[in-house]
Amino acid sequence: MAGRTPLVYFFGLVPGQYAAAWPSFVVADDPSSLTFTIAADEPHTLTGTTSDAAAEPIRRRYATGLQLHRLHQAEFRQRVVRAYHQACAICRLRHDELLDAAHILPDGHPLGEPTVPNGLALCKLHHAAFDRNIVGIRSDLVVEASLDVLHEIDGPMLIHGLQGWHGAPLQVPRPVEDRPNPDFLAERYEVFRRAG
Ligand SMILES: [Zn+2]
């Protein structure tokens, strides 16, 4: 802390996987409780160009908030994708780079917590389709496509990517505590149904 040494903070996502947050600095030390406080900063502050010292605490508070948000999102993604064994819950696509953790109840909702029961591992296509009410998921874990989509005529992507999953069972984790919360699904399904 006295030397203002930039550090790399390794944030545990799931056992054995970390996200690196840098530069991070020790900004406070409390020996009585054996704890210290870390603040994040922006990488350009390391290049030696003179930075406004007065603006430093404000900039660091902002950077720390952004980093925490980013790390919690990364943690949510890792936990959800791992719970679903790296596969889309709708189409079973197993391509880690193409998988997201979708929120069932959205981020701003009072119950929209970044937890596995409020998450679904979905591929990019099905994540976007779920968020835009093109596909819906019933609380009995059945996938539905919107009426518009079912009546549309187009190429193989529409047929196999969307229409083909209408009525298909959602693939969920075996442990009950990792499965999607049925109340969250029911609430979200209402939004889908009304949008259709
Ligand atoms: Zn998919």
CSV table of C-alpha atoms and ligand atoms in Angstrom, one decimal:
chain,number,residue,atom,x,y,z
A,1,MET,CA,0.0,0.0,0.0
A,2,ALA,CA,2.8,2.4,0.9
A,3,GLY,CA,4.6,1.7,-2.4
A,4,ARG,CA,1.3,2.1,-4.4
A,5,THR,CA,2.3,-1.1,-6.2
A,6,PRO,CA,-0.2,-2.2,-8.8
A,7,LEU,CA,-1.4,-5.7,-8.2
A,8,VAL,CA,-3.4,-8.3,-10.1
A,9,TYR,CA,-6.5,-9.5,-8.2
A,10,PHE,CA,-7.6,-13.0,-8.9
A,11,PHE,CA,-11.3,-13.3,-8.3
A,12,GLY,CA,-12.6,-16.9,-7.9
A,13,LEU,CA,-15.4,-17.7,-10.3
A,14,VAL,CA,-15.8,-21.4,-9.7
A,15,PRO,CA,-13.3,-23.9,-8.2
A,16,GLY,CA,-10.1,-23.7,-10.3
A,17,GLN,CA,-11.1,-20.7,-12.4
A,18,TYR,CA,-10.4,-17.1,-11.8
A,19,ALA,CA,-10.9,-13.8,-13.5
A,20,ALA,CA,-8.0,-11.3,-13.3
A,21,ALA,CA,-8.8,-7.7,-12.3
A,22,TRP,CA,-5.9,-5.3,-12.8
A,23,PRO,CA,-4.5,-2.9,-11.9
A,24,SER,CA,-5.7,-3.3,-8.3
A,25,PHE,CA,-4.3,-1.4,-5.4
A,26,VAL,CA,-4.4,-1.8,-1.6
A,27,VAL,CA,-6.0,1.4,-0.4
A,28,ALA,CA,-6.8,0.6,3.2
A,29,ASP,CA,-5.4,-1.8,5.9
A,30,ASP,CA,-7.1,-2.9,9.1
A,31,PRO,CA,-4.7,-5.0,11.1
A,32,SER,CA,-7.1,-5.5,13.9
A,33,SER,CA,-9.5,-7.5,11.7
A,34,LEU,CA,-6.7,-8.8,9.4
A,35,THR,CA,-8.5,-7.3,6.4
A,36,PHE,CA,-7.5,-4.8,3.7
A,37,THR,CA,-9.4,-3.0,1.0
A,38,ILE,CA,-8.7,-3.2,-2.7
A,39,ALA,CA,-9.6,-0.7,-5.3
A,40,ALA,CA,-9.5,-1.2,-9.0
A,41,ASP,CA,-8.2,1.4,-11.4
A,42,GLU,CA,-8.0,2.0,-15.1
A,43,PRO,CA,-5.0,0.4,-17.0
A,44,HIS,CA,-4.0,3.7,-18.6
A,45,THR,CA,-3.0,5.1,-15.2
A,46,LEU,CA,-0.1,2.7,-15.3
A,47,THR,CA,1.6,4.2,-18.3
A,48,GLY,CA,3.2,7.0,-16.3
A,49,THR,CA,1.4,9.8,-17.9
A,50,THR,CA,0.5,12.3,-15.2
A,51,SER,CA,-2.9,11.7,-13.8
A,52,ASP,CA,-5.0,14.0,-11.8
A,53,ALA,CA,-4.3,13.0,-8.2
A,54,ALA,CA,-7.4,14.8,-6.9
A,55,ALA,CA,-9.6,12.8,-9.3
A,56,GLU,CA,-8.0,9.5,-8.3
A,57,PRO,CA,-10.5,8.4,-5.5
A,58,ILE,CA,-13.5,9.2,-7.7
A,59,ARG,CA,-12.0,7.4,-10.7
A,60,ARG,CA,-11.1,4.4,-8.6
A,61,ARG,CA,-14.5,4.2,-7.0
A,62,TYR,CA,-16.0,4.1,-10.5
A,63,ALA,CA,-13.5,1.6,-11.8
A,64,THR,CA,-14.0,-0.6,-8.8
A,65,GLY,CA,-17.8,-0.6,-9.3
A,66,LEU,CA,-17.4,-1.6,-13.0
A,67,GLN,CA,-14.9,-4.3,-12.1
A,68,LEU,CA,-17.2,-5.8,-9.4
A,69,HIS,CA,-20.1,-5.8,-11.9
A,70,ARG,CA,-17.9,-7.4,-14.5
A,71,LEU,CA,-16.6,-10.1,-12.1
A,72,HIS,CA,-20.0,-10.9,-10.8
A,73,GLN,CA,-21.3,-11.3,-14.3
A,74,ALA,CA,-18.4,-13.6,-15.2
A,75,GLU,CA,-19.0,-15.6,-12.0
A,76,PHE,CA,-22.7,-16.0,-12.9
A,77,ARG,CA,-21.8,-17.1,-16.4
A,78,GLN,CA,-19.3,-19.7,-15.2
A,79,ARG,CA,-21.6,-21.1,-12.5
A,80,VAL,CA,-24.6,-21.4,-14.9
A,81,VAL,CA,-22.7,-22.8,-17.8
A,82,ARG,CA,-21.0,-25.3,-15.6
A,83,ALA,CA,-24.3,-26.4,-14.0
A,84,TYR,CA,-25.6,-27.1,-17.5
A,85,HIS,CA,-22.5,-29.1,-18.4
A,86,GLN,CA,-21.4,-26.5,-21.1
A,87,ALA,CA,-24.5,-27.0,-23.3
A,88,CYS,CA,-27.4,-24.9,-24.4
A,89,ALA,CA,-30.6,-25.9,-22.4
A,90,ILE,CA,-32.6,-25.7,-25.6
A,91,CYS,CA,-30.5,-27.0,-28.5
A,92,ARG,CA,-27.7,-28.8,-26.6
A,93,LEU,CA,-25.0,-26.9,-28.5
A,94,ARG,CA,-21.7,-27.6,-26.8
A,95,HIS,CA,-19.5,-24.7,-27.8
A,96,ASP,CA,-18.3,-22.8,-24.8
A,97,GLU,CA,-17.6,-19.6,-26.8
A,98,LEU,CA,-21.2,-19.6,-28.1
A,99,LEU,CA,-22.8,-20.1,-24.6
A,100,ASP,CA,-24.2,-17.4,-22.3
A,101,ALA,CA,-25.9,-17.4,-19.0
A,102,ALA,CA,-29.3,-15.9,-19.5
A,103,HIS,CA,-31.3,-14.3,-16.6
A,104,ILE,CA,-34.8,-15.8,-16.3
A,105,LEU,CA,-36.0,-12.7,-14.4
A,106,PRO,CA,-34.0,-9.8,-15.7
A,107,ASP,CA,-31.1,-7.9,-13.9
A,108,GLY,CA,-33.3,-5.0,-12.8
A,109,HIS,CA,-36.1,-7.2,-11.4
A,110,PRO,CA,-36.2,-7.4,-7.5
A,111,LEU,CA,-35.7,-11.2,-7.8
A,112,GLY,CA,-33.4,-11.0,-10.8
A,113,GLU,CA,-30.4,-12.2,-8.9
A,114,PRO,CA,-27.3,-13.6,-10.7
A,115,THR,CA,-27.8,-17.1,-9.2
A,116,VAL,CA,-28.0,-20.5,-10.9
A,117,PRO,CA,-31.8,-21.0,-10.2
A,118,ASN,CA,-32.4,-17.7,-12.0
A,119,GLY,CA,-30.1,-18.7,-14.9
A,120,LEU,CA,-30.2,-20.7,-18.1
A,121,ALA,CA,-27.3,-21.7,-20.2
A,122,LEU,CA,-28.3,-20.8,-23.7
A,123,CYS,CA,-26.4,-20.4,-27.0
A,124,LYS,CA,-26.2,-16.9,-28.5
A,125,LEU,CA,-29.2,-17.6,-30.8
A,126,HIS,CA,-31.5,-18.9,-28.0
A,127,HIS,CA,-30.4,-16.3,-25.5
A,128,ALA,CA,-31.3,-13.5,-27.9
A,129,ALA,CA,-34.5,-15.3,-28.8
A,130,PHE,CA,-35.4,-15.8,-25.1
A,131,ASP,CA,-34.7,-12.2,-24.2
A,132,ARG,CA,-36.9,-10.9,-27.1
A,133,ASN,CA,-39.8,-13.3,-26.5
A,134,ILE,CA,-39.2,-15.3,-29.7
A,135,VAL,CA,-38.9,-18.4,-27.6
A,136,GLY,CA,-40.5,-18.9,-24.2
A,137,ILE,CA,-40.1,-21.6,-21.5
A,138,ARG,CA,-43.0,-22.9,-19.5
A,139,SER,CA,-42.6,-23.7,-15.8
A,140,ASP,CA,-43.0,-27.4,-16.7
A,141,LEU,CA,-39.8,-27.0,-18.7
A,142,VAL,CA,-41.2,-27.1,-22.2
A,143,VAL,CA,-39.9,-24.8,-24.9
A,144,GLU,CA,-42.3,-22.8,-27.0
A,145,ALA,CA,-41.7,-20.7,-30.1
A,146,SER,CA,-43.8,-17.6,-30.6
A,147,LEU,CA,-46.8,-17.8,-33.0
A,148,ASP,CA,-45.2,-15.4,-35.4
A,149,VAL,CA,-42.2,-17.6,-35.7
A,150,LEU,CA,-44.3,-20.8,-36.1
A,151,HIS,CA,-46.2,-19.3,-39.0
A,152,GLU,CA,-43.2,-17.8,-40.7
A,153,ILE,CA,-41.7,-19.5,-43.8
A,154,ASP,CA,-37.9,-19.2,-44.2
A,155,GLY,CA,-34.7,-21.2,-44.6
A,156,PRO,CA,-33.1,-24.0,-42.5
A,157,MET,CA,-32.0,-21.7,-39.6
A,158,LEU,CA,-35.6,-20.8,-38.8
A,159,ILE,CA,-36.8,-24.4,-39.2
A,160,HIS,CA,-34.0,-26.1,-37.2
A,161,GLY,CA,-33.0,-23.2,-35.0
A,162,LEU,CA,-36.4,-22.0,-33.7
A,163,GLN,CA,-39.5,-23.8,-35.0
A,164,GLY,CA,-37.9,-27.3,-34.5
A,165,TRP,CA,-37.7,-26.7,-30.7
A,166,HIS,CA,-41.3,-25.9,-30.2
A,167,GLY,CA,-42.7,-28.4,-27.7
A,168,ALA,CA,-39.2,-29.8,-26.9
A,169,PRO,CA,-38.2,-30.5,-23.2
A,170,LEU,CA,-35.7,-28.1,-21.7
A,171,GLN,CA,-32.4,-29.8,-20.6
A,172,VAL,CA,-31.8,-28.9,-17.0
A,173,PRO,CA,-29.2,-29.9,-14.4
A,174,ARG,CA,-29.8,-33.0,-12.4
A,175,PRO,CA,-29.3,-31.4,-8.9
A,176,VAL,CA,-32.6,-29.9,-7.8
A,177,GLU,CA,-30.8,-26.8,-6.4
A,178,ASP,CA,-29.4,-26.0,-9.8
A,179,ARG,CA,-32.6,-26.3,-11.7
A,180,PRO,CA,-34.5,-23.2,-12.8
A,181,ASN,CA,-36.9,-21.8,-10.2
A,182,PRO,CA,-40.4,-22.7,-11.5
A,183,ASP,CA,-41.9,-19.5,-10.0
A,184,PHE,CA,-39.3,-17.4,-11.9
A,185,LEU,CA,-40.1,-19.4,-15.1
A,186,ALA,CA,-43.8,-18.9,-14.7
A,187,GLU,CA,-43.4,-15.2,-14.2
A,188,ARG,CA,-41.1,-14.9,-17.2
A,189,TYR,CA,-43.4,-17.1,-19.4
A,190,GLU,CA,-46.3,-14.7,-18.7
A,191,VAL,CA,-44.2,-11.9,-20.3
A,192,PHE,CA,-43.5,-14.1,-23.3
A,193,ARG,CA,-47.2,-15.0,-23.6
A,194,ARG,CA,-48.4,-11.4,-23.4
A,195,ALA,CA,-45.7,-10.4,-26.0
A,196,GLY,CA,-47.1,-13.0,-28.4
B,1,ZN,ZN,-29.3,-23.1,-28.4
